[in-house]
Short mmCIF file of C-alpha atoms in Angstrom, two decimals:
data_model
loop_
_atom_site.label_atom_id
_atom_site.label_comp_id
_atom_site.label_asym_id
_atom_site.label_seq_id
_atom_site.Cartn_x
_atom_site.Cartn_y
_atom_site.Cartn_z
CA MET A 9 96.41 129.82 59.22
CA SER A 10 94.28 130.39 56.11
CA GLY A 11 90.58 130.76 56.84
CA ALA A 12 90.89 130.84 60.63
CA ARG A 13 88.63 133.38 62.33
CA ARG A 14 87.34 134.43 65.74
CA SER A 15 84.05 132.99 66.97
CA THR A 16 81.17 135.23 67.89
CA MET A 17 79.69 135.44 71.38
CA ASN A 18 76.48 133.93 70.01
CA GLU A 19 78.37 130.91 68.61
CA LEU A 20 80.17 130.31 71.91
CA ALA A 21 76.90 130.59 73.83
CA HIS A 22 75.29 127.92 71.65
CA ILE A 23 78.34 125.65 71.98
CA TYR A 24 78.54 125.89 75.77
CA THR A 25 74.80 125.32 76.05
CA ALA A 26 74.98 122.26 73.82
CA LEU A 27 77.98 120.90 75.74
CA ALA A 28 76.21 121.32 79.06
CA ARG A 29 73.23 119.43 77.66
CA SER A 30 75.03 116.57 75.91
CA GLN A 31 78.17 116.25 78.08
CA PRO A 32 77.35 117.64 81.52
CA ASN A 33 80.55 116.30 83.09
CA SER A 34 82.89 118.16 80.75
CA SER A 35 84.98 120.89 82.41
CA VAL A 36 84.47 124.44 81.19
CA ASP A 37 87.89 125.40 82.56
CA ALA A 38 90.01 122.85 80.65
CA PRO A 39 91.06 123.39 77.02
CA ALA A 40 88.93 121.63 74.42
CA VAL A 41 88.26 121.35 70.69
CA VAL A 42 84.61 121.20 69.70
CA LEU A 43 83.88 119.76 66.27
CA VAL A 44 80.60 121.01 64.85
CA GLY A 45 79.44 119.11 61.79
CA VAL A 46 82.97 117.88 61.02
CA SER A 47 85.23 115.01 62.10
CA VAL A 48 88.94 114.25 62.48
CA ASP A 49 90.92 111.01 62.52
CA ALA A 50 91.18 109.10 65.79
CA SER A 51 94.95 109.74 65.75
CA VAL A 52 94.29 113.48 65.90
CA ALA A 53 92.00 113.12 68.90
CA GLN A 54 94.56 110.88 70.61
CA ARG A 55 97.36 113.42 70.11
CA LEU A 56 95.20 116.26 71.41
CA HIS A 57 94.34 114.11 74.43
CA ARG A 58 98.06 113.78 75.20
CA PHE A 59 98.25 117.57 75.26
CA ALA A 60 95.37 117.54 77.79
CA VAL A 61 92.86 118.87 75.26
CA ASP A 62 89.53 117.05 75.02
CA VAL A 63 87.71 116.65 71.72
CA HIS A 64 83.90 116.97 71.66
CA THR A 65 81.59 116.42 68.70
CA LEU A 66 78.35 118.36 68.42
CA ASP A 67 75.46 118.47 65.97
CA GLU A 68 74.39 122.08 66.47
CA PRO A 69 72.50 123.61 63.49
CA ALA A 70 72.69 127.12 64.98
CA VAL A 71 76.51 127.15 64.69
CA PRO A 72 78.48 127.10 61.40
CA ARG A 73 80.45 123.94 60.72
CA GLY A 74 84.10 123.91 61.85
CA ALA A 75 86.50 123.25 64.74
CA TYR A 76 86.04 125.59 67.69
CA LEU A 77 88.91 125.97 70.18
CA LEU A 78 87.96 126.64 73.79
CA GLY A 79 90.20 127.63 76.69
CA GLY A 80 93.79 128.86 76.84
CA THR A 81 95.37 131.34 74.46
CA PRO A 82 93.57 130.13 71.28
CA HIS A 83 90.16 130.43 72.94
CA GLY A 84 87.51 131.39 70.41
CA THR A 85 89.53 130.43 67.34
CA VAL A 86 87.50 128.72 64.61
CA LEU A 87 89.12 126.57 61.92
CA PRO A 88 86.86 126.25 58.87
CA ALA A 89 85.19 123.02 57.85
CA ASP A 90 86.57 123.29 54.30
CA SER A 91 90.21 123.16 55.45
CA ALA A 92 92.32 120.89 53.24
CA ASP A 93 93.55 119.01 56.34
CA LEU A 94 91.45 120.06 59.29
CA GLY A 95 93.04 117.56 61.69
CA ALA A 96 96.58 118.74 60.97
CA ASP A 97 95.51 122.39 61.29
CA VAL A 98 93.90 121.77 64.68
CA VAL A 99 96.96 119.89 65.97
CA ALA A 100 99.31 122.65 64.79
CA VAL A 101 97.34 125.43 66.52
CA VAL A 102 96.80 123.49 69.74
CA GLN A 103 100.38 122.20 70.03
CA ARG A 104 101.87 125.66 69.46
CA ALA A 105 99.50 127.25 71.96
CA ARG A 106 100.04 124.62 74.67
CA LEU A 107 103.83 124.84 74.44
CA HIS A 108 103.72 128.63 74.70
CA GLU A 109 101.43 128.43 77.73
CA TRP A 110 103.74 125.99 79.50
CA ALA A 111 106.95 127.76 78.47
CA ALA A 112 105.65 130.96 80.06
CA GLU A 113 106.45 129.28 83.38
CA VAL A 114 110.10 128.64 82.53
CA GLY A 115 111.47 130.75 79.69
CA PRO A 116 111.33 132.00 76.09
CA GLU A 117 110.26 130.45 72.79
CA PRO A 118 109.54 126.69 73.13
CA MET A 119 110.22 123.92 70.61
CA PHE A 120 108.46 120.55 70.69
CA THR A 121 110.87 117.65 71.31
CA THR A 122 108.94 114.42 71.81
CA MET A 123 105.94 112.73 73.34
CA HIS A 124 106.40 110.13 76.08
CA LYS A 125 104.05 107.28 76.90
CA PRO A 126 101.81 108.36 79.79
CA GLY A 127 101.54 106.26 82.91
CA SER A 128 98.44 105.19 84.79
CA ASP A 129 98.37 108.52 86.67
CA SER A 130 98.62 110.84 83.65
CA ARG A 131 96.94 111.51 80.32
CA GLY A 132 99.90 113.05 78.53
CA VAL A 133 103.67 113.57 78.93
CA VAL A 134 105.12 116.13 76.50
CA GLN A 135 108.77 117.15 76.26
CA PHE A 136 109.90 120.46 74.77
CA ARG A 137 113.01 122.65 74.67
CA VAL A 138 113.23 126.18 76.08
CA GLY A 139 116.62 127.73 75.41
CA ASP A 140 119.14 125.14 76.56
CA GLN A 141 116.65 123.39 78.88
CA GLU A 142 114.64 120.27 78.12
CA ILE A 143 111.32 120.45 79.97
CA VAL A 144 108.67 117.78 80.52
CA ALA A 145 105.00 118.69 80.92
CA LYS A 146 103.03 115.97 82.71
CA ILE A 147 99.24 116.30 82.58
CA GLY A 148 96.86 114.54 84.94
CA THR A 149 94.10 115.14 87.43
CA ARG A 150 94.61 118.19 89.61
CA ASP A 151 94.90 116.35 92.92
CA VAL A 152 97.35 113.76 91.60
CA ILE A 153 99.63 116.30 89.91
CA ALA A 154 99.58 118.69 92.88
CA GLY A 155 100.31 115.87 95.30
CA GLU A 156 103.20 114.60 93.20
CA VAL A 157 104.71 118.08 92.88
CA GLU A 158 104.50 118.62 96.62
CA PHE A 159 106.00 115.18 97.33
CA ALA A 160 108.91 115.58 94.88
CA THR A 161 109.71 119.10 96.07
CA LYS A 162 109.92 118.00 99.71
CA VAL A 163 112.12 114.99 98.89
CA ASN A 164 114.53 117.09 96.84
CA ALA A 165 114.75 119.73 99.57
CA LEU A 166 115.48 117.08 102.19
CA LEU A 167 118.30 115.58 100.14
CA ALA A 168 119.68 119.04 99.33
CA GLU A 169 120.13 119.65 103.06
CA GLU A 170 122.45 116.64 103.02
CA GLY A 171 124.40 118.03 100.08
CA ARG A 172 122.84 115.56 97.60
CA ARG A 173 121.21 116.06 94.24
CA GLY A 174 117.45 115.73 94.11
CA LEU A 175 116.01 112.26 93.68
CA PHE A 176 113.17 113.63 91.55
CA PRO A 177 113.27 116.09 88.63
CA ALA A 178 113.40 119.73 89.69
CA VAL A 179 109.92 121.27 89.45
CA LYS A 180 109.74 124.34 87.22
CA GLY A 181 106.09 125.18 87.71
CA ILE A 182 102.52 123.92 87.86
CA ARG A 183 99.42 125.07 85.96
CA VAL A 184 95.89 124.26 87.10
CA GLU A 185 93.19 123.95 84.42
CA GLY A 186 89.90 123.10 86.06
CA ASP A 187 89.98 119.49 87.22
CA GLN A 188 93.33 118.84 85.55
CA ALA A 189 96.81 120.24 86.10
CA VAL A 190 100.17 120.33 84.33
CA SER A 191 103.46 119.95 86.16
CA LEU A 192 106.59 121.29 84.45
CA MET A 193 109.89 119.67 85.40
CA GLU A 194 113.41 119.10 84.20
CA ALA A 195 113.76 116.31 81.66
CA GLY A 196 116.04 113.33 82.01
CA ARG A 197 117.05 110.56 79.66
CA PRO A 198 115.75 107.04 80.20
CA MET A 199 118.03 104.46 81.72
CA PRO A 200 119.04 102.17 78.85
CA ILE A 201 117.19 98.91 79.41
CA ALA A 202 118.91 96.62 76.91
CA PRO A 203 122.35 96.77 78.66
CA LEU A 204 120.70 95.63 81.91
CA PHE A 205 120.23 92.22 80.32
CA ALA A 206 122.58 89.67 78.81
CA ASP A 207 120.15 88.65 76.05
CA PRO A 208 117.81 90.48 73.66
CA ALA A 209 114.77 88.74 75.16
CA ARG A 210 115.62 90.28 78.59
CA THR A 211 115.46 86.98 80.43
CA THR A 212 118.92 87.15 82.06
CA LEU A 213 120.35 90.05 84.06
CA SER A 214 123.76 91.19 82.80
CA ASP A 215 126.88 91.37 84.94
CA GLU A 216 126.94 95.14 84.34
CA ALA A 217 123.43 95.69 85.69
CA LEU A 218 124.40 96.08 89.33
CA GLY A 219 126.85 98.85 88.51
CA MET A 220 124.25 100.62 86.40
CA LEU A 221 121.65 100.50 89.18
CA THR A 222 123.96 101.38 92.08
CA PRO A 223 123.70 105.21 91.77
CA HIS A 224 119.91 104.99 92.13
CA LEU A 225 120.25 102.58 95.05
CA ASP A 226 122.71 104.93 96.78
CA GLN A 227 120.23 107.81 96.50
CA LEU A 228 117.43 105.63 97.79
CA ALA A 229 119.56 104.53 100.76
CA ALA A 230 120.17 108.16 101.75
CA TRP A 231 116.46 108.96 101.42
CA TYR A 232 115.38 105.94 103.45
CA ARG A 233 117.90 106.81 106.18
CA LEU A 234 116.74 110.44 106.41
CA THR A 235 113.06 109.49 106.67
CA ALA A 236 113.24 106.30 108.76
CA ASP A 237 110.72 106.01 111.58
CA THR A 238 109.66 103.40 114.13
CA ARG A 239 105.98 103.01 113.31
CA ARG A 240 104.25 100.44 111.17
CA PRO A 241 103.16 101.81 107.78
CA THR A 242 99.42 101.44 107.41
CA VAL A 243 99.75 100.15 103.83
CA VAL A 244 101.92 97.08 104.53
CA ASP A 245 99.15 94.61 105.35
CA TYR A 246 97.45 95.55 102.09
CA LEU A 247 100.58 95.13 99.99
CA TYR A 248 101.79 91.88 101.53
CA ARG A 249 98.46 90.14 102.13
CA GLU A 250 95.13 91.85 101.50
CA ARG A 251 95.84 92.90 97.92
CA TYR A 252 95.87 89.25 96.87
CA HIS A 253 92.25 88.95 98.04
CA VAL A 254 91.19 92.27 96.52
CA LEU A 255 92.76 91.77 93.08
CA ARG A 256 90.70 88.70 92.23
CA GLU A 257 87.50 90.70 92.73
CA THR A 258 88.42 93.84 90.78
CA PRO A 259 86.45 94.32 87.54
CA ALA A 260 89.60 94.70 85.42
CA PHE A 261 91.08 91.49 86.81
CA VAL A 262 87.86 89.54 86.21
CA ALA A 263 87.42 90.97 82.70
CA THR A 264 91.01 90.14 81.75
CA TYR A 265 90.71 86.59 83.04
CA GLU A 266 87.45 86.01 81.18
CA SER A 267 88.84 87.44 77.95
CA PHE A 268 91.75 85.00 78.02
CA PHE A 269 90.10 81.87 79.45
CA GLY A 270 86.43 82.24 78.59
CA ASP A 271 84.11 80.25 80.80
CA LEU A 272 86.84 78.30 82.62
CA PRO A 273 85.99 78.72 86.33
CA SER A 274 88.74 80.79 87.94
CA VAL A 275 88.78 78.41 90.91
CA ASP A 276 90.09 75.70 88.57
CA LEU A 277 93.16 77.81 87.92
CA PHE A 278 93.78 79.54 91.25
CA ASP A 279 93.29 76.43 93.39
CA ALA A 280 95.52 74.19 91.27
CA PRO A 281 99.17 73.46 92.12
CA VAL A 282 101.53 74.85 89.49
CA LEU A 283 103.97 72.61 87.63
CA LEU A 284 106.99 74.65 86.54
CA PRO A 285 109.99 73.82 84.33
CA GLY A 286 112.36 71.28 85.83
CA GLY A 287 109.55 69.38 87.55
CA LEU A 288 109.11 71.88 90.40
CA VAL A 289 105.56 71.93 91.78
CA VAL A 290 104.56 74.99 93.84
CA PRO A 291 101.27 75.87 95.55
CA GLY A 292 98.69 77.72 93.53
CA TYR A 293 97.39 81.19 94.27
CA SER A 294 94.74 80.17 96.79
CA GLU A 295 97.04 78.05 98.96
CA ALA A 296 99.79 80.68 98.85
CA VAL A 297 97.38 83.41 99.97
CA THR A 298 96.17 81.21 102.83
CA TRP A 299 99.81 80.95 103.94
CA LEU A 300 100.15 84.75 103.75
CA ASP A 301 97.08 85.17 105.95
CA GLN A 302 98.74 82.95 108.56
CA VAL A 303 102.22 84.50 108.63
CA ALA A 304 101.55 88.18 107.90
CA PRO A 305 101.18 89.20 111.58
CA ARG A 306 104.71 87.95 112.22
CA LEU A 307 106.51 89.28 109.16
CA LEU A 308 105.03 92.78 108.75
CA PRO A 309 107.51 95.52 109.72
CA ASP A 310 107.15 97.87 112.69
CA ASN A 311 109.21 100.58 111.02
CA GLY A 312 109.28 102.34 107.67
CA SER A 313 110.39 105.37 105.68
CA ALA A 314 109.34 107.54 102.79
CA VAL A 315 108.99 105.39 99.66
CA HIS A 316 108.62 105.77 95.91
CA GLY A 317 106.24 102.85 95.43
CA ASP A 318 106.92 101.95 91.79
CA ILE A 319 110.64 101.62 91.05
CA TYR A 320 111.48 99.91 87.78
CA ALA A 321 113.64 100.74 84.77
CA ALA A 322 111.08 102.94 82.99
CA ASN A 323 110.86 105.19 86.07
CA MET A 324 114.65 105.44 86.49
CA LEU A 325 116.19 108.35 84.59
CA LEU A 326 119.60 109.94 84.26
CA ARG A 327 120.46 113.63 84.09
CA ALA A 328 122.87 114.89 81.46
CA ASP A 329 125.71 114.60 84.00
CA GLY A 330 124.78 110.95 84.71
CA SER A 331 123.25 111.54 88.15
CA PRO A 332 120.17 109.44 88.93
CA MET A 333 116.53 110.54 89.04
CA LEU A 334 113.24 108.80 89.67
CA ILE A 335 109.86 109.79 88.26
CA ASP A 336 106.20 108.88 88.82
CA PRO A 337 106.08 108.03 92.53
CA ARG A 338 103.12 105.88 93.47
CA THR A 339 101.67 106.52 96.89
CA VAL A 340 98.17 105.02 96.60
CA TRP A 341 97.22 101.49 95.50
CA GLU A 342 93.75 100.73 94.10
CA GLY A 343 92.48 104.00 95.51
CA ARG A 344 93.33 103.07 99.11
CA ASP A 345 93.75 106.41 100.87
CA ARG A 346 95.47 106.29 104.24
CA PRO A 347 96.71 108.78 106.86
CA ASP A 348 100.43 108.24 106.14
CA VAL A 349 100.51 108.62 102.34
CA GLY A 350 104.11 108.44 101.08
CA TYR A 351 105.27 106.42 104.10
CA GLY A 352 105.78 102.69 103.67
CA ASP A 353 108.12 99.75 103.74
CA PRO A 354 111.24 100.43 101.63
CA VAL A 355 111.46 96.69 101.04
CA PHE A 356 108.40 96.97 98.80
CA ASP A 357 110.18 99.68 96.80
CA LEU A 358 112.97 97.20 96.18
CA ALA A 359 110.46 94.48 95.29
CA THR A 360 109.02 96.64 92.50
CA LEU A 361 112.53 96.83 91.04
CA LEU A 362 113.13 93.09 91.45
CA HIS A 363 109.90 92.10 89.71
CA GLY A 364 110.94 94.09 86.66
CA VAL A 365 114.26 92.29 86.54
CA LEU A 366 112.83 88.79 86.89
CA PRO A 367 110.63 88.28 84.91
CA MET A 368 108.48 91.26 83.91
CA ALA A 369 110.98 92.85 81.53
CA ALA A 370 111.03 89.64 79.49
CA ILE A 371 107.24 89.22 79.52
CA LEU A 372 106.56 92.84 78.53
CA HIS A 373 109.19 92.64 75.79
CA ALA A 374 107.51 89.51 74.43
CA ALA A 375 104.08 91.18 74.55
CA GLU A 376 105.34 94.35 72.86
CA THR A 377 107.14 92.45 70.09
CA GLY A 378 104.22 90.13 69.41
CA THR A 379 106.09 87.05 70.63
CA GLY A 380 104.04 86.42 73.77
CA SER A 381 102.89 83.06 72.50
CA ASP A 382 106.55 81.97 72.28
CA LEU A 383 106.88 82.14 76.07
CA PHE A 384 105.72 78.50 76.12
CA ALA A 385 106.87 75.59 73.99
CA ALA A 386 103.34 74.16 73.93
CA ASP A 387 99.77 75.42 74.21
CA VAL A 388 98.63 75.67 77.82
CA ARG A 389 95.12 75.54 79.21
CA PRO A 390 94.32 75.01 82.89
CA GLY A 391 92.54 71.80 83.82
CA ASN A 392 92.78 68.31 85.30
CA GLY A 393 93.51 69.55 88.81
CA LYS A 394 96.99 70.88 88.02
CA LEU A 395 98.27 73.88 86.08
CA ASP A 396 101.04 72.49 83.87
CA LEU A 397 103.35 75.36 82.96
CA SER A 398 106.39 73.14 82.57
CA SER A 399 106.87 74.19 78.94
CA MET A 400 107.55 77.83 79.90
CA ARG A 401 110.76 79.08 78.34
CA LEU A 402 111.62 81.63 81.05
CA PRO A 403 114.15 80.53 83.70
CA VAL A 404 112.68 79.75 87.16
CA THR A 405 115.94 80.15 89.06
CA VAL A 406 117.69 83.05 90.77
CA PRO A 407 120.92 83.54 88.80
CA PRO A 408 124.03 84.98 90.51
CA ALA A 409 123.54 88.46 89.02
CA VAL A 410 120.00 88.68 90.43
CA ARG A 411 121.13 87.35 93.83
CA ALA A 412 123.88 89.97 93.93
CA LEU A 413 121.29 92.66 93.15
CA GLU A 414 119.03 91.35 95.94
CA ASP A 415 121.89 91.58 98.44
CA ARG A 416 122.79 95.11 97.30
CA MET A 417 119.19 96.26 97.47
CA LEU A 418 118.77 95.02 101.03
CA GLN A 419 121.86 97.00 102.00
CA THR A 420 119.90 100.20 101.32
CA LEU A 421 117.70 99.57 104.36
CA PRO A 422 118.45 101.80 107.37
CA TRP A 423 118.03 98.92 109.84
CA HIS A 424 118.62 95.18 110.16
CA ASP A 425 115.45 93.19 109.48
CA PRO A 426 115.53 89.38 109.49
CA HIS A 427 112.24 89.23 107.57
CA ALA A 428 113.23 91.71 104.85
CA ARG A 429 114.14 89.06 102.27
CA THR A 430 110.86 87.22 102.82
CA ARG A 431 108.94 90.46 102.25
CA LEU A 432 111.12 91.22 99.24
CA TYR A 433 109.95 88.02 97.58
CA ILE A 434 106.31 88.54 98.59
CA GLY A 435 106.40 92.12 97.34
CA THR A 436 107.86 90.94 94.04
CA ALA A 437 104.92 88.56 93.66
CA THR A 438 102.51 91.35 94.66
CA SER A 439 103.91 93.61 91.94
CA LEU A 440 103.60 90.83 89.38
CA ALA A 441 100.03 90.04 90.41
CA GLY A 442 99.03 93.61 89.63
CA TRP A 443 99.80 93.01 85.94
CA LEU A 444 97.18 90.25 85.77
CA LYS A 445 94.44 92.86 85.36
CA TYR A 446 95.97 94.51 82.26
CA GLN A 447 94.61 92.73 79.20
CA ARG A 448 95.84 95.33 76.73
CA THR A 449 99.37 95.18 78.13
CA LEU A 450 99.79 91.41 78.36
CA ARG A 451 97.83 90.83 75.12
CA THR A 452 97.91 87.01 75.14
CA PRO A 453 96.93 84.18 77.51
CA ALA A 454 100.55 82.99 77.35
CA ALA A 455 101.88 86.28 78.75
CA TRP A 456 99.20 86.19 81.46
CA LEU A 457 100.12 82.62 82.43
CA ALA A 458 103.85 83.41 82.47
CA THR A 459 103.17 86.31 84.83
CA TYR A 460 100.97 84.10 86.99
CA ALA A 461 103.66 81.39 87.05
CA PHE A 462 106.11 83.82 88.61
CA VAL A 463 103.54 85.09 91.12
CA ALA A 464 103.30 81.51 92.38
CA TRP A 465 107.07 80.96 92.14
CA TRP A 466 108.07 84.11 94.05
CA LEU A 467 105.52 83.34 96.76
CA TRP A 468 107.07 79.88 96.97
CA GLN A 469 110.54 81.47 97.27
CA ALA A 470 109.20 83.60 100.14
CA ARG A 471 107.67 80.62 101.93
CA THR A 472 110.81 78.52 101.48
CA PHE A 473 113.05 81.28 102.87
CA TRP A 474 110.64 81.98 105.74
CA GLU A 475 110.51 78.37 106.80
CA SER A 476 114.29 78.00 106.62
CA THR A 477 115.01 80.90 109.00
#
């Protein structure tokens, strides 16, 4: 690249000293771009972040202006400040270097394919081709990536002993870079979401959905059976009861609520009964949680298995031959470490899938397409002792296709459990409640209220089923 040069030892010494002074928490082992006296567009910094490369800005008179690359194969490269398009030059050098570093684990010359949206446990997900292989590089904190690699490898080995394909992508390698790490794994193609639903708004499950989801459910059933044990998972009380108390106190939850509803006391919303379409009135959050506190000791399971923890369409992939894969297992909630990480109630796995089917796919689609406000036929604001959500346009019924999916999901369990369906509904509400802390995802008060409506409705479904059995 025209004008690029190698930095001097004196320049690097000044840069590292300045970084230690101005950004003491930055890792000296992870790749970085240091901008001295120059700037790049925010989009450039965001793309570099996805490749697990931090961008630092320094005002250091002792160092010539330019972009200094630290760490990895381009370490010490300087791109001049007078470059015609400094941001594009930096991206080109970094992207080429990162792909070559990762490809060294799996094969010859790499070619960038695409960038995937990172999840809550990663900062970047990059796909590239090496020969005839499509590889995904997932970048996150060292402990999270190492734990996920270990977990996926063990699961795949266990299923292989039974003559089954792996449930998770085959791991090709792992690179540790200071406090972060990169896992390299086989790529899959996303499960097509639109065909799962009978309408573009994703409000109604299609008749073909069950057949599409069955291969994943079959793999899960085999995994649950192979790992079943007769001991209570330590996480179940948190997921079916305690999390409802904790969520309302988390800073993200509080900030999201205040951003949407201003100074309206949260007690006015959470204590109010909820009026849903069709005239159905269900208990509000506070009353429903009081009921959970009362019944949890009787409905929590005394057995469990290995679990994924976050099954929904975006985490369900297909290999080129059509065989199912899952990605991004979630083994810790809200930072709650426990002695049996990875062991839980498979019913909660199924609940994470159910919540995406009814109604989260529709709510997220509305938020992403800027139609969140259309989820209600009229403006809604809590008050007057009742939360009137009767103008919501999403269906508050369990259609036959969803009921058939429920029945098929419960067949994956390795034991008979009379309380499984009750926990399925509670877990669905739990999964929905977690979205109430994501302001940037829901985007509008209407999407927040639609999500909340179904938290209350699914908890009411659980209570109704519990009291009828």
